[in-house]
PDB file of C-alpha atoms and ligand atoms in Angstrom:
ATOM      1  CA  MET R   1      89.373  85.453-187.523  1.00 49.00           C
ATOM      2  CA  THR R   2      85.616  85.507-187.195  1.00 59.00           C
ATOM      3  CA  ILE R   3      83.642  82.489-188.232  1.00 68.00           C
ATOM      4  CA  GLN R   4      79.937  82.691-188.870  1.00 78.00           C
ATOM      5  CA  TRP R   5      78.515  79.507-187.441  1.00 88.00           C
ATOM      6  CA  PHE R   6      75.474  78.104-189.154  1.00 90.00           C
ATOM      7  CA  PRO R   7      73.919  74.755-188.256  1.00 92.00           C
ATOM      8  CA  GLY R   8      75.595  73.146-191.267  1.00 93.00           C
ATOM      9  CA  HIS R   9      79.013  74.443-190.204  1.00 93.00           C
ATOM     10  CA  MET R  10      78.497  73.220-186.669  1.00 95.00           C
ATOM     11  CA  ALA R  11      77.580  69.750-187.850  1.00 96.00           C
ATOM     12  CA  LYS R  12      80.657  69.684-190.099  1.00 96.00           C
ATOM     13  CA  ALA R  13      82.945  70.929-187.320  1.00 96.00           C
ATOM     14  CA  ARG R  14      81.601  68.295-184.990  1.00 97.00           C
ATOM     15  CA  ARG R  15      82.054  65.565-187.602  1.00 97.00           C
ATOM     16  CA  GLN R  16      85.641  66.627-188.223  1.00 95.00           C
ATOM     17  CA  VAL R  17      86.493  66.450-184.521  1.00 97.00           C
ATOM     18  CA  THR R  18      84.708  63.114-184.103  1.00 97.00           C
ATOM     19  CA  GLU R  19      86.671  61.704-187.081  1.00 95.00           C
ATOM     20  CA  LYS R  20      89.959  62.721-185.513  1.00 96.00           C
ATOM     21  CA  LEU R  21      89.177  61.209-182.121  1.00 97.00           C
ATOM     22  CA  LYS R  22      89.884  57.775-183.599  1.00 95.00           C
ATOM     23  CA  PHE R  23      93.530  58.622-184.053  1.00 95.00           C
ATOM     24  CA  ILE R  24      94.323  60.090-180.669  1.00 97.00           C
ATOM     25  CA  ASP R  25      94.816  59.167-177.025  1.00 98.00           C
ATOM     26  CA  ILE R  26      93.899  62.481-175.433  1.00 98.00           C
ATOM     27  CA  VAL R  27      92.074  65.743-176.159  1.00 98.00           C
ATOM     28  CA  TYR R  28      93.592  69.062-175.155  1.00 98.00           C
ATOM     29  CA  GLU R  29      90.606  71.322-174.543  1.00 98.00           C
ATOM     30  CA  LEU R  30      91.892  74.856-174.920  1.00 98.00           C
ATOM     31  CA  VAL R  31      89.938  77.587-173.124  1.00 98.00           C
ATOM     32  CA  ASP R  32      90.652  81.204-172.263  1.00 98.00           C
ATOM     33  CA  ALA R  33      91.791  81.399-168.617  1.00 98.00           C
ATOM     34  CA  ARG R  34      89.842  84.671-168.199  1.00 98.00           C
ATOM     35  CA  ILE R  35      86.556  83.052-169.258  1.00 98.00           C
ATOM     36  CA  PRO R  36      86.875  79.258-168.974  1.00 98.00           C
ATOM     37  CA  LEU R  37      83.115  78.744-169.352  1.00 97.00           C
ATOM     38  CA  ALA R  38      82.220  81.318-171.986  1.00 97.00           C
ATOM     39  CA  SER R  39      85.160  80.201-174.151  1.00 97.00           C
ATOM     40  CA  ARG R  40      84.238  76.532-174.238  1.00 97.00           C
ATOM     41  CA  ASN R  41      82.086  74.712-176.695  1.00 97.00           C
ATOM     42  CA  PRO R  42      78.673  73.991-175.128  1.00 96.00           C
ATOM     43  CA  MET R  43      78.636  70.418-176.471  1.00 97.00           C
ATOM     44  CA  ILE R  44      82.222  69.474-175.763  1.00 97.00           C
ATOM     45  CA  ASP R  45      81.422  66.697-173.286  1.00 96.00           C
ATOM     46  CA  GLU R  46      79.030  65.132-175.750  1.00 97.00           C
ATOM     47  CA  ILE R  47      81.480  65.471-178.637  1.00 97.00           C
ATOM     48  CA  ILE R  48      84.568  64.020-177.013  1.00 96.00           C
ATOM     49  CA  THR R  49      82.528  61.562-174.926  1.00 93.00           C
ATOM     50  CA  ASN R  50      84.844  59.478-172.815  1.00 89.00           C
ATOM     51  CA  LYS R  51      88.191  60.386-174.409  1.00 96.00           C
ATOM     52  CA  PRO R  52      90.712  61.384-171.762  1.00 98.00           C
ATOM     53  CA  ARG R  53      91.022  65.140-171.581  1.00 98.00           C
ATOM     54  CA  LEU R  54      93.420  67.769-170.330  1.00 98.00           C
ATOM     55  CA  VAL R  55      92.030  71.288-169.968  1.00 98.00           C
ATOM     56  CA  LEU R  56      94.485  74.031-170.902  1.00 98.00           C
ATOM     57  CA  LEU R  57      93.697  77.450-169.465  1.00 98.00           C
ATOM     58  CA  ASN R  58      95.429  79.517-172.129  1.00 98.00           C
ATOM     59  CA  LYS R  59      96.284  83.242-172.006  1.00 98.00           C
ATOM     60  CA  ALA R  60      96.864  82.766-168.272  1.00 98.00           C
ATOM     61  CA  ASP R  61      99.231  85.752-168.526  1.00 98.00           C
ATOM     62  CA  MET R  62      96.131  87.943-168.940  1.00 97.00           C
ATOM     63  CA  ALA R  63      94.027  86.307-166.217  1.00 98.00           C
ATOM     64  CA  ASP R  64      93.927  86.952-162.483  1.00 98.00           C
ATOM     65  CA  PRO R  65      96.404  84.359-161.095  1.00 98.00           C
ATOM     66  CA  LYS R  66      94.411  83.816-157.900  1.00 98.00           C
ATOM     67  CA  ILE R  67      91.245  83.008-159.852  1.00 98.00           C
ATOM     68  CA  THR R  68      93.147  80.776-162.280  1.00 98.00           C
ATOM     69  CA  LYS R  69      94.276  78.695-159.273  1.00 98.00           C
ATOM     70  CA  GLU R  70      90.659  78.458-158.134  1.00 98.00           C
ATOM     71  CA  TRP R  71      89.699  77.179-161.584  1.00 98.00           C
ATOM     72  CA  ILE R  72      92.422  74.529-161.505  1.00 98.00           C
ATOM     73  CA  ASN R  73      91.132  73.329-158.122  1.00 98.00           C
ATOM     74  CA  PHE R  74      87.576  73.440-159.389  1.00 97.00           C
ATOM     75  CA  TYR R  75      88.422  71.181-162.335  1.00 97.00           C
ATOM     76  CA  LYS R  76      90.408  68.916-160.036  1.00 97.00           C
ATOM     77  CA  SER R  77      87.458  68.497-157.706  1.00 96.00           C
ATOM     78  CA  ASN R  78      85.474  67.420-160.774  1.00 94.00           C
ATOM     79  CA  GLY R  79      88.092  64.823-161.687  1.00 95.00           C
ATOM     80  CA  ILE R  80      89.647  66.827-164.549  1.00 96.00           C
ATOM     81  CA  GLN R  81      93.271  67.912-164.745  1.00 98.00           C
ATOM     82  CA  ALA R  82      93.783  71.504-165.850  1.00 98.00           C
ATOM     83  CA  LEU R  83      96.917  73.551-166.457  1.00 98.00           C
ATOM     84  CA  ALA R  84      97.499  77.289-166.735  1.00 98.00           C
ATOM     85  CA  ILE R  85      99.537  78.103-169.827  1.00 98.00           C
ATOM     86  CA  ASP R  86     100.732  81.040-171.896  1.00 98.00           C
ATOM     87  CA  SER R  87     101.165  79.851-175.462  1.00 97.00           C
ATOM     88  CA  GLN R  88     102.753  83.073-176.555  1.00 96.00           C
ATOM     89  CA  THR R  89     105.790  82.785-174.280  1.00 96.00           C
ATOM     90  CA  GLY R  90     105.616  79.045-173.675  1.00 96.00           C
ATOM     91  CA  THR R  91     105.059  79.272-169.918  1.00 97.00           C
ATOM     92  CA  GLY R  92     103.569  76.057-168.524  1.00 97.00           C
ATOM     93  CA  LEU R  93     103.896  74.039-171.727  1.00 96.00           C
ATOM     94  CA  LYS R  94     106.417  71.523-170.328  1.00 95.00           C
ATOM     95  CA  GLN R  95     103.817  70.343-167.857  1.00 97.00           C
ATOM     96  CA  ILE R  96     101.516  69.271-170.718  1.00 97.00           C
ATOM     97  CA  ILE R  97     103.538  66.136-171.441  1.00 96.00           C
ATOM     98  CA  THR R  98     103.933  65.252-167.757  1.00 96.00           C
ATOM     99  CA  SER R  99     100.192  65.637-167.121  1.00 98.00           C
ATOM    100  CA  SER R 100      99.296  63.687-170.271  1.00 98.00           C
ATOM    101  CA  ARG R 101     101.486  60.791-169.166  1.00 96.00           C
ATOM    102  CA  ASP R 102      99.856  60.882-165.791  1.00 97.00           C
ATOM    103  CA  ILE R 103      96.320  60.854-167.268  1.00 98.00           C
ATOM    104  CA  LEU R 104      97.163  58.040-169.693  1.00 97.00           C
ATOM    105  CA  LYS R 105      99.289  55.959-167.325  1.00 96.00           C
ATOM    106  CA  GLU R 106      96.803  53.132-167.022  1.00 95.00           C
ATOM    107  CA  LYS R 107      96.266  52.850-170.782  1.00 94.00           C
ATOM    108  CA  PHE R 108      99.986  52.832-171.549  1.00 95.00           C
ATOM    109  CA  ASP R 109     100.760  50.423-168.699  1.00 95.00           C
ATOM    110  CA  LYS R 110      98.153  48.051-170.117  1.00 95.00           C
ATOM    111  CA  MET R 111      99.705  48.352-173.575  1.00 94.00           C
ATOM    112  CA  ALA R 112     103.138  47.602-172.105  1.00 94.00           C
ATOM    113  CA  ALA R 113     101.749  44.588-170.248  1.00 95.00           C
ATOM    114  CA  LYS R 114     100.479  43.236-173.579  1.00 96.00           C
ATOM    115  CA  GLY R 115     103.959  43.642-174.981  1.00 95.00           C
ATOM    116  CA  ILE R 116     103.083  46.630-177.204  1.00 92.00           C
ATOM    117  CA  LYS R 117     106.146  48.780-177.844  1.00 90.00           C
ATOM    118  CA  PRO R 118     105.992  52.182-176.110  1.00 88.00           C
ATOM    119  CA  ARG R 119     105.032  55.003-178.461  1.00 93.00           C
ATOM    120  CA  ALA R 120     104.460  58.745-178.281  1.00 96.00           C
ATOM    121  CA  ILE R 121     101.188  60.058-176.868  1.00 97.00           C
ATOM    122  CA  ARG R 122      98.872  61.272-179.646  1.00 97.00           C
ATOM    123  CA  ALA R 123      96.821  64.378-178.982  1.00 98.00           C
ATOM    124  CA  LEU R 124      94.314  66.711-180.621  1.00 97.00           C
ATOM    125  CA  ILE R 125      93.879  70.343-179.663  1.00 98.00           C
ATOM    126  CA  VAL R 126      90.284  71.585-179.729  1.00 98.00           C
ATOM    127  CA  GLY R 127      88.812  74.976-178.963  1.00 97.00           C
ATOM    128  CA  ILE R 128      86.749  77.885-180.181  1.00 97.00           C
ATOM    129  CA  PRO R 129      88.230  80.422-182.653  1.00 95.00           C
ATOM    130  CA  ASN R 130      90.886  82.781-181.282  1.00 95.00           C
ATOM    131  CA  VAL R 131      91.502  80.838-178.104  1.00 97.00           C
ATOM    132  CA  GLY R 132      95.134  80.301-179.186  1.00 97.00           C
ATOM    133  CA  LYS R 133      95.159  76.900-180.922  1.00 97.00           C
ATOM    134  CA  SER R 134      97.606  77.874-183.704  1.00 95.00           C
ATOM    135  CA  THR R 135      99.833  79.753-181.286  1.00 96.00           C
ATOM    136  CA  LEU R 136     100.025  76.687-179.063  1.00 97.00           C
ATOM    137  CA  ILE R 137     100.725  74.307-181.946  1.00 95.00           C
ATOM    138  CA  ASN R 138     103.485  76.558-183.254  1.00 93.00           C
ATOM    139  CA  ARG R 139     105.007  76.935-179.798  1.00 94.00           C
ATOM    140  CA  LEU R 140     105.003  73.211-179.182  1.00 94.00           C
ATOM    141  CA  ALA R 141     106.366  72.502-182.658  1.00 90.00           C
ATOM    142  CA  LYS R 142     108.924  75.298-182.223  1.00 84.00           C
ATOM    143  CA  LYS R 143     108.241  76.440-185.785  1.00 70.00           C
ATOM    144  CA  ASN R 144     105.522  77.911-187.955  1.00 61.00           C
ATOM    145  CA  ILE R 145     103.303  75.188-189.280  1.00 61.00           C
ATOM    146  CA  ALA R 146     101.829  76.001-192.647  1.00 51.00           C
ATOM    147  CA  GLN R 147      98.069  76.292-192.538  1.00 52.00           C
ATOM    148  CA  THR R 148      96.923  73.662-194.977  1.00 47.00           C
ATOM    149  CA  GLY R 149      93.192  74.089-194.575  1.00 48.00           C
ATOM    150  CA  ASP R 150      90.588  72.098-196.424  1.00 48.00           C
ATOM    151  CA  ARG R 151      91.043  71.606-200.125  1.00 50.00           C
ATOM    152  CA  PRO R 152      88.046  70.114-201.868  1.00 49.00           C
ATOM    153  CA  GLY R 153      88.725  66.846-203.557  1.00 50.00           C
ATOM    154  CA  VAL R 154      92.038  66.280-201.814  1.00 51.00           C
ATOM    155  CA  THR R 155      92.043  63.722-199.074  1.00 53.00           C
ATOM    156  CA  LYS R 156      94.818  64.706-196.766  1.00 61.00           C
ATOM    157  CA  ALA R 157      96.468  62.071-194.649  1.00 67.00           C
ATOM    158  CA  GLN R 158      96.629  62.833-190.957  1.00 73.00           C
ATOM    159  CA  GLN R 159      99.763  64.853-190.335  1.00 89.00           C
ATOM    160  CA  TRP R 160     101.521  64.550-187.041  1.00 93.00           C
ATOM    161  CA  ILE R 161     103.711  67.145-185.417  1.00 93.00           C
ATOM    162  CA  LYS R 162     106.362  65.707-183.160  1.00 92.00           C
ATOM    163  CA  VAL R 163     106.873  67.432-179.827  1.00 93.00           C
ATOM    164  CA  GLY R 164     110.051  65.899-178.442  1.00 89.00           C
ATOM    165  CA  LYS R 165     109.937  62.093-178.472  1.00 91.00           C
ATOM    166  CA  ASP R 166     106.957  61.697-176.186  1.00 93.00           C
ATOM    167  CA  LEU R 167     104.159  63.615-177.885  1.00 96.00           C
ATOM    168  CA  GLU R 168     102.598  63.844-181.327  1.00 96.00           C
ATOM    169  CA  LEU R 169      99.943  66.414-182.204  1.00 95.00           C
ATOM    170  CA  LEU R 170      97.517  66.388-185.090  1.00 95.00           C
ATOM    171  CA  ASP R 171      98.557  69.379-187.205  1.00 90.00           C
ATOM    172  CA  THR R 172      95.055  70.803-187.660  1.00 92.00           C
ATOM    173  CA  PRO R 173      93.211  71.588-184.444  1.00 95.00           C
ATOM    174  CA  GLY R 174      89.501  70.975-183.942  1.00 96.00           C
ATOM    175  CA  ILE R 175      87.635  74.278-184.250  1.00 96.00           C
ATOM    176  CA  LEU R 176      84.344  74.338-182.381  1.00 96.00           C
ATOM    177  CA  TRP R 177      81.734  77.041-181.794  1.00 96.00           C
ATOM    178  CA  PRO R 178      81.099  78.972-178.567  1.00 95.00           C
ATOM    179  CA  LYS R 179      77.737  79.340-176.834  1.00 93.00           C
ATOM    180  CA  PHE R 180      77.126  82.598-178.646  1.00 83.00           C
ATOM    181  CA  GLU R 181      73.332  82.651-178.327  1.00 86.00           C
ATOM    182  CA  ASP R 182      73.779  83.617-174.685  1.00 91.00           C
ATOM    183  CA  GLN R 183      74.150  87.409-174.512  1.00 91.00           C
ATOM    184  CA  LEU R 184      76.454  87.435-171.498  1.00 93.00           C
ATOM    185  CA  VAL R 185      78.715  84.860-173.136  1.00 94.00           C
ATOM    186  CA  GLY R 186      78.833  87.097-176.222  1.00 92.00           C
ATOM    187  CA  GLN R 187      79.816  90.084-174.104  1.00 93.00           C
ATOM    188  CA  LYS R 188      82.595  88.154-172.389  1.00 96.00           C
ATOM    189  CA  LEU R 189      83.905  86.857-175.706  1.00 95.00           C
ATOM    190  CA  ALA R 190      83.846  90.365-177.145  1.00 93.00           C
ATOM    191  CA  ALA R 191      85.455  91.922-174.053  1.00 95.00           C
ATOM    192  CA  THR R 192      88.385  89.502-174.298  1.00 95.00           C
ATOM    193  CA  GLY R 193      88.699  90.030-178.052  1.00 91.00           C
ATOM    194  CA  ALA R 194      87.578  86.537-179.073  1.00 91.00           C
ATOM    195  CA  ILE R 195      84.914  87.924-181.384  1.00 86.00           C
ATOM    196  CA  LYS R 196      85.048  91.062-183.451  1.00 76.00           C
ATOM    197  CA  ASP R 197      83.603  94.222-181.957  1.00 67.00           C
ATOM    198  CA  THR R 198      81.525  94.772-185.070  1.00 69.00           C
ATOM    199  CA  ILE R 199      79.338  91.792-184.181  1.00 66.00           C
ATOM    200  CA  LEU R 200      78.158  93.391-180.960  1.00 74.00           C
ATOM    201  CA  ASN R 201      77.525  97.009-180.117  1.00 88.00           C
ATOM    202  CA  LEU R 202      80.760  98.605-178.914  1.00 91.00           C
ATOM    203  CA  GLN R 203      79.077 100.622-176.202  1.00 93.00           C
ATOM    204  CA  ASP R 204      77.226  97.558-174.895  1.00 93.00           C
ATOM    205  CA  ILE R 205      80.519  95.708-174.480  1.00 95.00           C
ATOM    206  CA  ALA R 206      82.116  98.685-172.736  1.00 96.00           C
ATOM    207  CA  VAL R 207      79.117  99.016-170.400  1.00 96.00           C
ATOM    208  CA  TYR R 208      79.426  95.349-169.509  1.00 96.00           C
ATOM    209  CA  VAL R 209      83.177  95.778-168.866  1.00 97.00           C
ATOM    210  CA  LEU R 210      82.774  98.927-166.776  1.00 97.00           C
ATOM    211  CA  ASN R 211      80.017  97.415-164.654  1.00 97.00           C
ATOM    212  CA  PHE R 212      82.120  94.331-164.103  1.00 97.00           C
ATOM    213  CA  LEU R 213      85.269  96.279-163.222  1.00 98.00           C
ATOM    214  CA  LYS R 214      83.332  98.581-160.912  1.00 97.00           C
ATOM    215  CA  GLU R 215      82.155  95.532-158.963  1.00 96.00           C
ATOM    216  CA  GLU R 216      85.216  93.304-159.054  1.00 96.00           C
ATOM    217  CA  TYR R 217      88.244  95.514-159.652  1.00 97.00           C
ATOM    218  CA  PRO R 218      87.248  99.066-158.518  1.00 97.00           C
ATOM    219  CA  GLU R 219      90.785  99.989-157.454  1.00 97.00           C
ATOM    220  CA  ARG R 220      92.168  99.267-160.909  1.00 97.00           C
ATOM    221  CA  LEU R 221      89.592 101.600-162.470  1.00 96.00           C
ATOM    222  CA  LYS R 222      90.368 104.341-159.955  1.00 97.00           C
ATOM    223  CA  ASP R 223      94.110 104.040-160.500  1.00 97.00           C
ATOM    224  CA  ARG R 224      94.004 103.849-164.262  1.00 97.00           C
ATOM    225  CA  TYR R 225      91.646 106.774-164.803  1.00 97.00           C
ATOM    226  CA  ASN R 226      92.617 108.793-161.785  1.00 96.00           C
ATOM    227  CA  ILE R 227      89.150 108.807-160.264  1.00 96.00           C
ATOM    228  CA  GLU R 228      88.953 109.215-156.510  1.00 95.00           C
ATOM    229  CA  GLU R 229      85.367 108.143-155.979  1.00 95.00           C
ATOM    230  CA  LEU R 230      83.665 105.935-158.603  1.00 96.00           C
ATOM    231  CA  PRO R 231      80.183 107.252-159.494  1.00 95.00           C
ATOM    232  CA  GLU R 232      77.320 104.874-158.689  1.00 93.00           C
ATOM    233  CA  GLU R 233      75.807 105.096-162.159  1.00 95.00           C
ATOM    234  CA  ILE R 234      77.452 103.937-165.347  1.00 95.00           C
ATOM    235  CA  VAL R 235      76.858 107.075-167.495  1.00 95.00           C
ATOM    236  CA  PRO R 236      78.662 109.449-165.111  1.00 96.00           C
ATOM    237  CA  LEU R 237      81.525 106.928-164.969  1.00 97.00           C
ATOM    238  CA  PHE R 238      81.711 106.916-168.767  1.00 95.00           C
ATOM    239  CA  ASP R 239      81.645 110.734-168.722  1.00 95.00           C
ATOM    240  CA  GLU R 240      84.415 110.841-166.171  1.00 96.00           C
ATOM    241  CA  ILE R 241      86.691 108.540-168.207  1.00 97.00           C
ATOM    242  CA  GLY R 242      85.826 110.253-171.497  1.00 97.00           C
ATOM    243  CA  LYS R 243      86.579 113.674-170.054  1.00 95.00           C
ATOM    244  CA  ARG R 244      89.875 112.620-168.536  1.00 95.00           C
ATOM    245  CA  ARG R 245      91.016 111.046-171.774  1.00 96.00           C
ATOM    246  CA  GLY R 246      89.779 113.773-174.107  1.00 95.00           C
ATOM    247  CA  CYS R 247      87.213 111.578-175.871  1.00 96.00           C
ATOM    248  CA  MET R 248      84.969 114.532-176.718  1.00 94.00           C
ATOM    249  CA  VAL R 249      82.960 115.841-179.629  1.00 93.00           C
ATOM    250  CA  ALA R 250      82.192 119.452-180.532  1.00 91.00           C
ATOM    251  CA  GLY R 251      80.130 121.257-177.925  1.00 92.00           C
ATOM    252  CA  GLY R 252      81.905 119.578-175.013  1.00 89.00           C
ATOM    253  CA  TYR R 253      79.941 116.309-175.222  1.00 94.00           C
ATOM    254  CA  ILE R 254      81.435 112.904-174.517  1.00 95.00           C
ATOM    255  CA  ASP R 255      82.140 110.708-177.522  1.00 96.00           C
ATOM    256  CA  TYR R 256      80.821 107.400-176.186  1.00 95.00           C
ATOM    257  CA  ASP R 257      82.102 105.306-179.091  1.00 94.00           C
ATOM    258  CA  LYS R 258      85.591 106.680-178.666  1.00 96.00           C
ATOM    259  CA  THR R 259      85.456 106.207-174.886  1.00 97.00           C
ATOM    260  CA  SER R 260      84.230 102.619-175.363  1.00 96.00           C
ATOM    261  CA  GLU R 261      87.052 101.910-177.789  1.00 95.00           C
ATOM    262  CA  LEU R 262      89.604 103.314-175.364  1.00 97.00           C
ATOM    263  CA  ILE R 263      88.347 101.210-172.446  1.00 97.00           C
ATOM    264  CA  LEU R 264      88.353  98.011-174.503  1.00 96.00           C
ATOM    265  CA  ARG R 265      91.774  98.713-176.005  1.00 95.00           C
ATOM    266  CA  GLU R 266      93.253  99.338-172.571  1.00 97.00           C
ATOM    267  CA  LEU R 267      91.607  96.243-171.122  1.00 97.00           C
ATOM    268  CA  ARG R 268      92.902  94.005-173.913  1.00 94.00           C
ATOM    269  CA  SER R 269      96.398  95.451-173.819  1.00 94.00           C
ATOM    270  CA  GLN R 270      96.598  94.739-170.094  1.00 95.00           C
ATOM    271  CA  LYS R 271      96.650  98.398-169.044  1.00 97.00           C
ATOM    272  CA  LEU R 272      94.145  97.463-166.352  1.00 97.00           C
ATOM    273  CA  GLY R 273      96.221  94.492-165.233  1.00 97.00           C
ATOM    274  CA  PRO R 274      95.347  90.782-165.379  1.00 97.00           C
ATOM    275  CA  ILE R 275      91.597  90.314-165.139  1.00 98.00           C
ATOM    276  CA  SER R 276      89.355  87.249-164.956  1.00 98.00           C
ATOM    277  CA  PHE R 277      85.710  87.611-165.910  1.00 98.00           C
ATOM    278  CA  GLU R 278      84.552  84.279-164.533  1.00 97.00           C
ATOM    279  CA  GLU R 279      85.084  82.559-161.183  1.00 97.00           C
ATOM    280  CA  PRO R 280      84.163  78.978-160.277  1.00 95.00           C
ATOM    281  CA  LYS R 281      82.071  80.409-157.451  1.00 89.00           C
ATOM    282  CA  GLN R 282      79.595  81.966-159.925  1.00 80.00           C
ATOM    283  CA  PHE R 283      79.395  78.741-161.845  1.00 72.00           C
ATOM    284  CA  GLU R 284      78.513  76.773-158.735  1.00 73.00           C
ATOM    285  CA  GLU R 285      75.810  79.343-157.896  1.00 69.00           C
ATOM    286  CA  ASN R 286      74.349  79.094-161.424  1.00 63.00           C
ATOM    287  CA  GLU R 287      74.306  75.321-161.250  1.00 61.00           C
ATOM    288  CA  SER R 288      72.345  75.336-158.012  1.00 57.00           C
ATOM    289  CA  ASN R 289      69.841  77.834-159.458  1.00 53.00           C
ATOM    290  CA  GLU R 290      69.062  75.692-162.457  1.00 49.00           C
TER     291      GLU R 290
HETATM  292  P1  GDP W 301      93.198  80.161-182.857  1.00 80.03           P
HETATM  293  O1  GDP W 301      92.131  80.798-183.697  1.00 80.03           O
HETATM  294  O2  GDP W 301      92.601  79.356-181.739  1.00 80.03           O
HETATM  295  O3  GDP W 301      94.212  79.373-183.643  1.00 80.03           O
HETATM  296  O4  GDP W 301      93.967  81.374-182.113  1.00 80.03           O
HETATM  297  P2  GDP W 301      95.388  82.030-182.441  1.00 80.03           P
HETATM  298  O5  GDP W 301      96.499  81.072-182.148  1.00 80.03           O
HETATM  299  O6  GDP W 301      95.342  82.630-183.808  1.00 80.03           O
HETATM  300  O7  GDP W 301      95.439  83.164-181.324  1.00 80.03           O
HETATM  301  C1  GDP W 301      94.516  84.249-181.269  1.00 80.03           C
HETATM  302  C2  GDP W 301      95.197  85.458-180.632  1.00 80.03           C
HETATM  303  O8  GDP W 301      95.521  85.191-179.280  1.00 80.03           O
HETATM  304  C3  GDP W 301      96.514  85.831-181.306  1.00 80.03           C
HETATM  305  O9  GDP W 301      96.588  87.247-181.355  1.00 80.03           O
HETATM  306  C4  GDP W 301      97.568  85.271-180.374  1.00 80.03           C
HETATM  307  O10 GDP W 301      98.770  86.003-180.429  1.00 80.03           O
HETATM  308  C5  GDP W 301      96.905  85.439-179.024  1.00 80.03           C
HETATM  309  N1  GDP W 301      97.366  84.432-178.032  1.00 80.03           N
HETATM  310  C6  GDP W 301      97.390  83.088-178.170  1.00 80.03           C
HETATM  311  N2  GDP W 301      97.830  82.499-177.041  1.00 80.03           N
HETATM  312  C7  GDP W 301      98.093  83.492-176.157  1.00 80.03           C
HETATM  313  C8  GDP W 301      98.559  83.519-174.782  1.00 80.03           C
HETATM  314  O11 GDP W 301      98.801  82.489-174.131  1.00 80.03           O
HETATM  315  N3  GDP W 301      98.685  84.753-174.219  1.00 80.03           N
HETATM  316  C9  GDP W 301      98.387  85.905-174.871  1.00 80.03           C
HETATM  317  N4  GDP W 301      98.541  87.054-174.222  1.00 80.03           N
HETATM  318  N5  GDP W 301      97.940  85.911-176.136  1.00 80.03           N
HETATM  319  C10 GDP W 301      97.800  84.731-176.779  1.00 80.03           C
END
C-alpha cells in the first residue's frame, strides 16, 4: 500500500490518532527494526505527548540481531522500553503484555488502591504504512480482522480486540506518515520495501544499497556475488554483479535497471542475510552535529 501524504491527510491522520488516545492506556509504536529512525513518524512524540509507550521493533527477523540489541539498549538508556518482534511468526509477542504491565504498574496499582476493579490494558498500535500493523493485529488476535476502513456518514463505535484476558487492542491502528522529505530516509524506506520503487529511481536505491553494503557488510556482497575483491567505485561493482548474473542488453552492455532490481529483490528476500541500515551510534553522532 502506498499512501500519498498531503498536508490535509497528515492533519486528519494526526486527529484520528489523537482522538483514540482518550480510550487507551498505552501506545505501541511500531517501527522497522532495520531502520528504527527512518520508519518512525517525525512528530510522534508531539502527537502521543505523555501517553506511556512501548516501542516494538518489528521485522526483527530481517534485522541484524546485534544491532537490534544495541537499539533496545539505546531506547532503555532514554527511558523507553523496546522489544524486538517478528509479527509474521509471532516471535517476541508474549513479552508485549508483560512489558505493558510493567510500564503501567503504577497506574494500575493506583486504580486498585482506589478500589477500581482490575481490567484489561487498552492499547493502540501506531506506525507508518507497511511497518506491519495489520500483521501484528492479526497475529495478536489469532485471526484475520476484517478491514472496516472509514465509511462516510457512519460513526463507528470503537471496536476492541481481546488478546487473552489482559489486553485489548483498538481494531484500527493509527497510520502516520514517515519523514519522507529527507532523501536518505526515502532511500532507506525504499530499500526495505516500505515505499514503492516507482516513487524513487530504482538505480538510485540500488546505488544507496550497494554503497551501504560495501561499507558495512562487504563479506556478504563478496559471498553472494562471488567477487573476490570489491571494486572501489560503484559502477564497476554494478558491472561485476550484472555480468555475473547475466543482466545484460544487446552489445554486451550491463542492464542497470535489471541489475538494480536483482539487488533489491535479493536484499528484501534475505538472500544477503539479516541487515540493519541504522545503528544508534550514527544517531548519537547526528544529534551532536546538530
Ligand atoms: P501495515 O501497512 O503497517 O498494516 O503493514 P502490513 O501488516 O500490511 O505489513 C506489510 C508487509 O510486511 C507485509 O508483506 C507483511 O507480511 C510484512 N511483515 C509484517 N510484519 C513482519 C515481520 O515481523 N517480519 C517480516 N519478515 N515481514 C513482516
